PDB file of C-alpha atoms in Angstrom:
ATOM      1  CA  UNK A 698     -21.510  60.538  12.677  1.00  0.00           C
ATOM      2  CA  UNK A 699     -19.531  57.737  14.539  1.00  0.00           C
ATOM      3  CA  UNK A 700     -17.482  55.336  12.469  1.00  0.00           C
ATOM      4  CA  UNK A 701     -18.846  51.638  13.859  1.00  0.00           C
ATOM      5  CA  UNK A 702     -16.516  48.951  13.920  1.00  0.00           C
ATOM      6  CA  UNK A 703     -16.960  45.675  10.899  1.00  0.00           C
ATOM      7  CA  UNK A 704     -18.849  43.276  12.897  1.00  0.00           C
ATOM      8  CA  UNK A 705     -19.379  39.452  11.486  1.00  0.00           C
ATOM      9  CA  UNK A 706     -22.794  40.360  10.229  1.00  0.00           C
ATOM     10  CA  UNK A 707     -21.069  42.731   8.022  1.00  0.00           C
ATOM     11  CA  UNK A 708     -19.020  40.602   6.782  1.00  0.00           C
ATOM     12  CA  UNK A 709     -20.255  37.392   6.071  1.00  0.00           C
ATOM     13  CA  UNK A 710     -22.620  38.565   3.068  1.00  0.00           C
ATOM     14  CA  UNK A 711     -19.583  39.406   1.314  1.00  0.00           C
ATOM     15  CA  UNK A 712     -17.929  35.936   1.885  1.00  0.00           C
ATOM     16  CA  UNK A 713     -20.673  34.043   0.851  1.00  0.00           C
ATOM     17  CA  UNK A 714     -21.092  36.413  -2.403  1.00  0.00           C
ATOM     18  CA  UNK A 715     -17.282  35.883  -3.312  1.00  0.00           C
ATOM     19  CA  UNK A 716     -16.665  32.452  -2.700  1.00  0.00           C
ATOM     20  CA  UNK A 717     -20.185  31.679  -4.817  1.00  0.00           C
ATOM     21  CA  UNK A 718     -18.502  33.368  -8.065  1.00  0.00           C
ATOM     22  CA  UNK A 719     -15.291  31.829  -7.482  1.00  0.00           C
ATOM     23  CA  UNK A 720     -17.062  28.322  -7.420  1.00  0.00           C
ATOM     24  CA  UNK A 721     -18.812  29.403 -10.736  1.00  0.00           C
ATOM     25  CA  UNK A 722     -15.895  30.455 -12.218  1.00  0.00           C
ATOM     26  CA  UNK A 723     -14.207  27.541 -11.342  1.00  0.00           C
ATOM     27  CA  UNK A 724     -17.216  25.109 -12.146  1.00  0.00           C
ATOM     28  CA  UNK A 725     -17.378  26.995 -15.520  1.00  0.00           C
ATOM     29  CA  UNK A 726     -13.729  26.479 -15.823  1.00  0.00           C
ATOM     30  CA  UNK A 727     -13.387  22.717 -15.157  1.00  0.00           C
ATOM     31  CA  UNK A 728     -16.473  21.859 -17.891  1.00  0.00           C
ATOM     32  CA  UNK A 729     -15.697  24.353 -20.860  1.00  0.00           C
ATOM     33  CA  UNK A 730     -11.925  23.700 -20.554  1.00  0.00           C
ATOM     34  CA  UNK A 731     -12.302  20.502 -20.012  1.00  0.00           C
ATOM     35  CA  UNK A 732      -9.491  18.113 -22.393  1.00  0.00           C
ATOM     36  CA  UNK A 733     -10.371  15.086 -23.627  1.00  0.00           C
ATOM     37  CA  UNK A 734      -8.371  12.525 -23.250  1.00  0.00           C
ATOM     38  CA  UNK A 735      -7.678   9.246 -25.386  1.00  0.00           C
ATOM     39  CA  UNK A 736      -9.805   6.372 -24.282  1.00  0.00           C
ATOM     40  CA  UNK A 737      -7.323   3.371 -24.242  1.00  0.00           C
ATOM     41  CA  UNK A 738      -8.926   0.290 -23.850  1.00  0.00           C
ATOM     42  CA  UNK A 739      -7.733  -2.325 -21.196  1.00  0.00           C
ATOM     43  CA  UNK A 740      -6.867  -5.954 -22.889  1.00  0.00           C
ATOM     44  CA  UNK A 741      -7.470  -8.416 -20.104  1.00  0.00           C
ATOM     45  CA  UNK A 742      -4.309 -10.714 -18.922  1.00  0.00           C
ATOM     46  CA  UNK A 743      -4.430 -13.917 -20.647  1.00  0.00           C
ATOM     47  CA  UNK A 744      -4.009 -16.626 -18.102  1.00  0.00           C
ATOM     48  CA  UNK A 745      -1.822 -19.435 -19.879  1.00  0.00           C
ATOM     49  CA  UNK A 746      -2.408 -22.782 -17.729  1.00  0.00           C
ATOM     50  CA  UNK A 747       0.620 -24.016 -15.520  1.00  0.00           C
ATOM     51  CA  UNK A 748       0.581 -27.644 -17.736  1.00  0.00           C
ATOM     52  CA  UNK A 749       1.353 -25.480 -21.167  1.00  0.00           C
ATOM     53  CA  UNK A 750       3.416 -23.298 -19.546  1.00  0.00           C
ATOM     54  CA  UNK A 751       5.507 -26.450 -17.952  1.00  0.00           C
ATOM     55  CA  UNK A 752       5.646 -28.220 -20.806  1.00  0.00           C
ATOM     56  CA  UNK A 753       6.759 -25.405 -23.115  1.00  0.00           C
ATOM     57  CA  UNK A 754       9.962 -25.166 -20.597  1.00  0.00           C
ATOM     58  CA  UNK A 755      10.536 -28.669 -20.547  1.00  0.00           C
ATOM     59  CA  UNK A 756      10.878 -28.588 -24.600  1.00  0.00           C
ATOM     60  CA  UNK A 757      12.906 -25.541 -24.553  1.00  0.00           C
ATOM     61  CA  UNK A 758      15.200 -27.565 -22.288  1.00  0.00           C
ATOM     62  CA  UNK A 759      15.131 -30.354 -24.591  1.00  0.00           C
ATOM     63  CA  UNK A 760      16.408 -28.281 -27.500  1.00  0.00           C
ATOM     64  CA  UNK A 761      19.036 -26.537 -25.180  1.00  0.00           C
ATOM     65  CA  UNK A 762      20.673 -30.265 -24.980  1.00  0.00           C
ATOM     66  CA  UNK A 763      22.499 -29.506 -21.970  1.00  0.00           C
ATOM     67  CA  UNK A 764      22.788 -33.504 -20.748  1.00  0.00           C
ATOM     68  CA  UNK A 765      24.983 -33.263 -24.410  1.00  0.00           C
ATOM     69  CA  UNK A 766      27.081 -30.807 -23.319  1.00  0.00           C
ATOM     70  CA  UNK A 767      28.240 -32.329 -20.350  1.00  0.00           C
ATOM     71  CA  UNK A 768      26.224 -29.748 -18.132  1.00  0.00           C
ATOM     72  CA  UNK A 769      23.963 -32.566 -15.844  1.00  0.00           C
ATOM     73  CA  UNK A 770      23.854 -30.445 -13.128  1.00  0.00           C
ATOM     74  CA  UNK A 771      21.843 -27.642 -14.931  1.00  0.00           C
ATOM     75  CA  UNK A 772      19.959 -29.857 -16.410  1.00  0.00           C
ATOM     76  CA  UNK A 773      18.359 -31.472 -13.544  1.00  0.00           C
ATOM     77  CA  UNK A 774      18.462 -27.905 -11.743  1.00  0.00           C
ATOM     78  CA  UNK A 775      15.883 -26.723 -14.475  1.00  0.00           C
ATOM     79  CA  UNK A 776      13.799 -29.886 -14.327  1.00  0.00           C
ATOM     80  CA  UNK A 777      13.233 -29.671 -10.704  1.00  0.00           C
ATOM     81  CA  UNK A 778      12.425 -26.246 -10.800  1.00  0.00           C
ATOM     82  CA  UNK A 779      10.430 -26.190 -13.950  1.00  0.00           C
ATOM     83  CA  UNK A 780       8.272 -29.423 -11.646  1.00  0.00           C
ATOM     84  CA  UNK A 781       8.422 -27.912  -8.840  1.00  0.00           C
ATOM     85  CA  UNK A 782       7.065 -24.083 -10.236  1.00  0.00           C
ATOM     86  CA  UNK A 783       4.271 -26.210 -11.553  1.00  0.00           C
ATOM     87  CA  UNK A 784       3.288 -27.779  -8.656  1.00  0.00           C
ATOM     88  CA  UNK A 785       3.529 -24.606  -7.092  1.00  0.00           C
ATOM     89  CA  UNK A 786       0.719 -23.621  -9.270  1.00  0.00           C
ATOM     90  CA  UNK A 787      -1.411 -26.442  -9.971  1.00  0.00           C
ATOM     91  CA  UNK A 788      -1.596 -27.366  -5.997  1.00  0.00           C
ATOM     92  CA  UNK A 789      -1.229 -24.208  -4.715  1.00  0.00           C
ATOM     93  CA  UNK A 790       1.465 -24.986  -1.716  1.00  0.00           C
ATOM     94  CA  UNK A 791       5.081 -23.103  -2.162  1.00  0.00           C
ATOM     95  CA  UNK A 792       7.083 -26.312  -3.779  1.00  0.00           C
ATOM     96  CA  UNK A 793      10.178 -24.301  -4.590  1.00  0.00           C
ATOM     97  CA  UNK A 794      10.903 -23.670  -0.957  1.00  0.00           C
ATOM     98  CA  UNK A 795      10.265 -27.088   0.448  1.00  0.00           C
ATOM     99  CA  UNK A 796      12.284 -30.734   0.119  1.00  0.00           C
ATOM    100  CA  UNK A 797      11.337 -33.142  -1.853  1.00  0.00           C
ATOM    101  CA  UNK A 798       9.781 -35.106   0.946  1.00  0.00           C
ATOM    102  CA  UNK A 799       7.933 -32.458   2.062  1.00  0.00           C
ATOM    103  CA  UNK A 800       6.323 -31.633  -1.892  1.00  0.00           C
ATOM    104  CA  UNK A 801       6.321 -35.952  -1.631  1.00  0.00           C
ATOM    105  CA  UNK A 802       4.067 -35.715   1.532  1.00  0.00           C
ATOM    106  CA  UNK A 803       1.306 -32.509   0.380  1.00  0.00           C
ATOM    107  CA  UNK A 804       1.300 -34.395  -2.806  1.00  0.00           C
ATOM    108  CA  UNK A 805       0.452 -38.206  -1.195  1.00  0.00           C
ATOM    109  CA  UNK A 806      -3.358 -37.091  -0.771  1.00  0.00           C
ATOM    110  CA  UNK A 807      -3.724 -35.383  -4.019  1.00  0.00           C
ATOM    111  CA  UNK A 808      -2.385 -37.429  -6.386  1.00  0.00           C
ATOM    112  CA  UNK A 809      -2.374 -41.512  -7.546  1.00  0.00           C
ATOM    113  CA  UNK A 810       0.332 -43.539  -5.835  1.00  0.00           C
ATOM    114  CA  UNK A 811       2.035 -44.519  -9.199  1.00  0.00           C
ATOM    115  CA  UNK A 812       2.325 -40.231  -9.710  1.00  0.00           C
ATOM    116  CA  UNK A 813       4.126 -40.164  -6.463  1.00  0.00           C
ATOM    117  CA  UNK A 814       6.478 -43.174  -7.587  1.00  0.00           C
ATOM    118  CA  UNK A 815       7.081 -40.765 -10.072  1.00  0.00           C
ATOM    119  CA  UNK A 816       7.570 -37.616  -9.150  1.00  0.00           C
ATOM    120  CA  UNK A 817       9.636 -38.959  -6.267  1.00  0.00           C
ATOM    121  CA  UNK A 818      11.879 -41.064  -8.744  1.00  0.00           C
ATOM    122  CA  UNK A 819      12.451 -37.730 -10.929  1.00  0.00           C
ATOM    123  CA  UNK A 820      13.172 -35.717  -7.790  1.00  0.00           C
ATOM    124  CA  UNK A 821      15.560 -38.030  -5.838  1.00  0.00           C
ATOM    125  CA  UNK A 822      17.932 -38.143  -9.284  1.00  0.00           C
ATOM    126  CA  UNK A 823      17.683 -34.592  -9.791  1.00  0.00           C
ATOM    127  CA  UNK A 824      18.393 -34.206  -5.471  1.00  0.00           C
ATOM    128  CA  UNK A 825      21.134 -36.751  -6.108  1.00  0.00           C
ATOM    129  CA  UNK A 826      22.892 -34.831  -9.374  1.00  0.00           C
ATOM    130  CA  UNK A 827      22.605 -31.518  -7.944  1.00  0.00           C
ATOM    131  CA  UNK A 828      23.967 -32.033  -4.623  1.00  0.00           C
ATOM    132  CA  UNK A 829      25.780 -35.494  -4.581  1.00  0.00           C
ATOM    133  CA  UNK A 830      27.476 -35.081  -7.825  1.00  0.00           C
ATOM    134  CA  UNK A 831      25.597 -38.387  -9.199  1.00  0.00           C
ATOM    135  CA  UNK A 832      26.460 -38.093 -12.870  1.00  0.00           C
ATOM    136  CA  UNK A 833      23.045 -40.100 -14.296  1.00  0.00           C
ATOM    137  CA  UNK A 834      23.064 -42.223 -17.836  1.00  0.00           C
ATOM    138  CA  UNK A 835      21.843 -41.135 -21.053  1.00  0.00           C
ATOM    139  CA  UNK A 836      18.739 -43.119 -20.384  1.00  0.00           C
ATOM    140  CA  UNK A 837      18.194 -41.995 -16.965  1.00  0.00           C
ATOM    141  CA  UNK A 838      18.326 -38.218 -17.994  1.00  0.00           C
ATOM    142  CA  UNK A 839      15.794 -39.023 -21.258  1.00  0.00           C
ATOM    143  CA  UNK A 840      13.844 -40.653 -18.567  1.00  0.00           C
ATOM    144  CA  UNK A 841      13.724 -38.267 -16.025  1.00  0.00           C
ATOM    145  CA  UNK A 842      12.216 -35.540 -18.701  1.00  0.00           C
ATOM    146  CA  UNK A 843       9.591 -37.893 -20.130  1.00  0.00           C
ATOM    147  CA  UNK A 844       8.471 -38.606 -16.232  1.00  0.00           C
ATOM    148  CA  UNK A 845       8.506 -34.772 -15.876  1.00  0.00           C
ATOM    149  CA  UNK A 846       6.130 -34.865 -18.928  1.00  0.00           C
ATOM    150  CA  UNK A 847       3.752 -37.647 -17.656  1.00  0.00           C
ATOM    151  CA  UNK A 848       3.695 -36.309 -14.481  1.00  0.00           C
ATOM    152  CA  UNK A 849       2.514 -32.867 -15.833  1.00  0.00           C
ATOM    153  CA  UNK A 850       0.202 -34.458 -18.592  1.00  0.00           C
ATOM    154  CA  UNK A 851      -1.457 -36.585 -15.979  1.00  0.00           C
ATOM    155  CA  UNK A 852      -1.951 -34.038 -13.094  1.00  0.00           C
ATOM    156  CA  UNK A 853      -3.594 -30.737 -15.002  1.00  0.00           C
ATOM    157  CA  UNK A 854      -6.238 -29.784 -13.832  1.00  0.00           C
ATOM    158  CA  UNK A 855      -9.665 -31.625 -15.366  1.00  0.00           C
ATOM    159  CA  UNK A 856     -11.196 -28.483 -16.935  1.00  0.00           C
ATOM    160  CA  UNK A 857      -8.083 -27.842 -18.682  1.00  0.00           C
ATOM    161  CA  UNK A 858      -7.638 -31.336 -19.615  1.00  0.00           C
ATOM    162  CA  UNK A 859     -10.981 -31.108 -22.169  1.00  0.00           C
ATOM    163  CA  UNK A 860      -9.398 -28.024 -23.781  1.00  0.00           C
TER     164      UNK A 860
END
């Protein structure tokens, strides 16, 4: 008797039978074996609205009483930024990179004409003591926080402004 060579209808059977039991195994495996791990719950992100989170800064720079200190240039550095980050958010266009004519002129049609007076009033004196050196009175820089205020008080949005 002759000796024939393996052939791939010899061989396949085989494969088939082998890789079927170590599917099972592994199937058997992956169930039985199978560690069960601690559900953690997801909280959801609590939005805060840009008005309360703007006028939470503007307090906190009230109570830092840098205009006391002598430190006018910081303190109209956070006011225009604390403005400008919320206008960022409640109009949606990026205020912290533009001038103040150029927040003056996205904010013309979106706004009252006596909230532009304002907001351009609060941002020229902050422009003028942060680059100009203006040194502003005691009133002015009282002023220029309460405008900050009204300005943010009378431009959130009208869904938040019945909460």
């Amino acid at each position: 008797p002759m000796k024939a060579p393996l052939g791939w209808s010899d061989v396949w059977p085989w494969l088939i039978i082998v890789s079927s039991i170590i599917l099972i195994i592994f199937l058997i495996k992956k169930h039985l074996y199978k560690k069960q791990e601690p559900s953690t719950k997801i909280k959801p992100k609590t939005i805060i609205p840009a008005h309360i989170t703007a006028l939470q800064e503007l307090l906190n720079l009230e109570k830092a009483k840098l205009c006391e200190a002598g430190k006018i240039k910081e303190y109209y550095t956070e006011i225009s930024e604390i403005t400008r980050r919320y206008i960022e958010n409640r109009f949606n266009f990026i205020a912290l990179e533009l001038t103040t004519d150029e927040i003056l002129n996205e904010l013309k049609h979106r706004i009252t004409d006596s909230e532009v007076r304002n907001i351009r009033l609060l941002l020229t004196r902050a422009d003028l003591a942060k680059f100009a050196k203006n040194k502003p009175s005691n009133e002015e820089n009282k002023e220029s926080i309460e405008l900050a205020k009204q300005f943010i008080t009378n431009t959130k949005e009208k869904k938040e402004q019945n909460a």
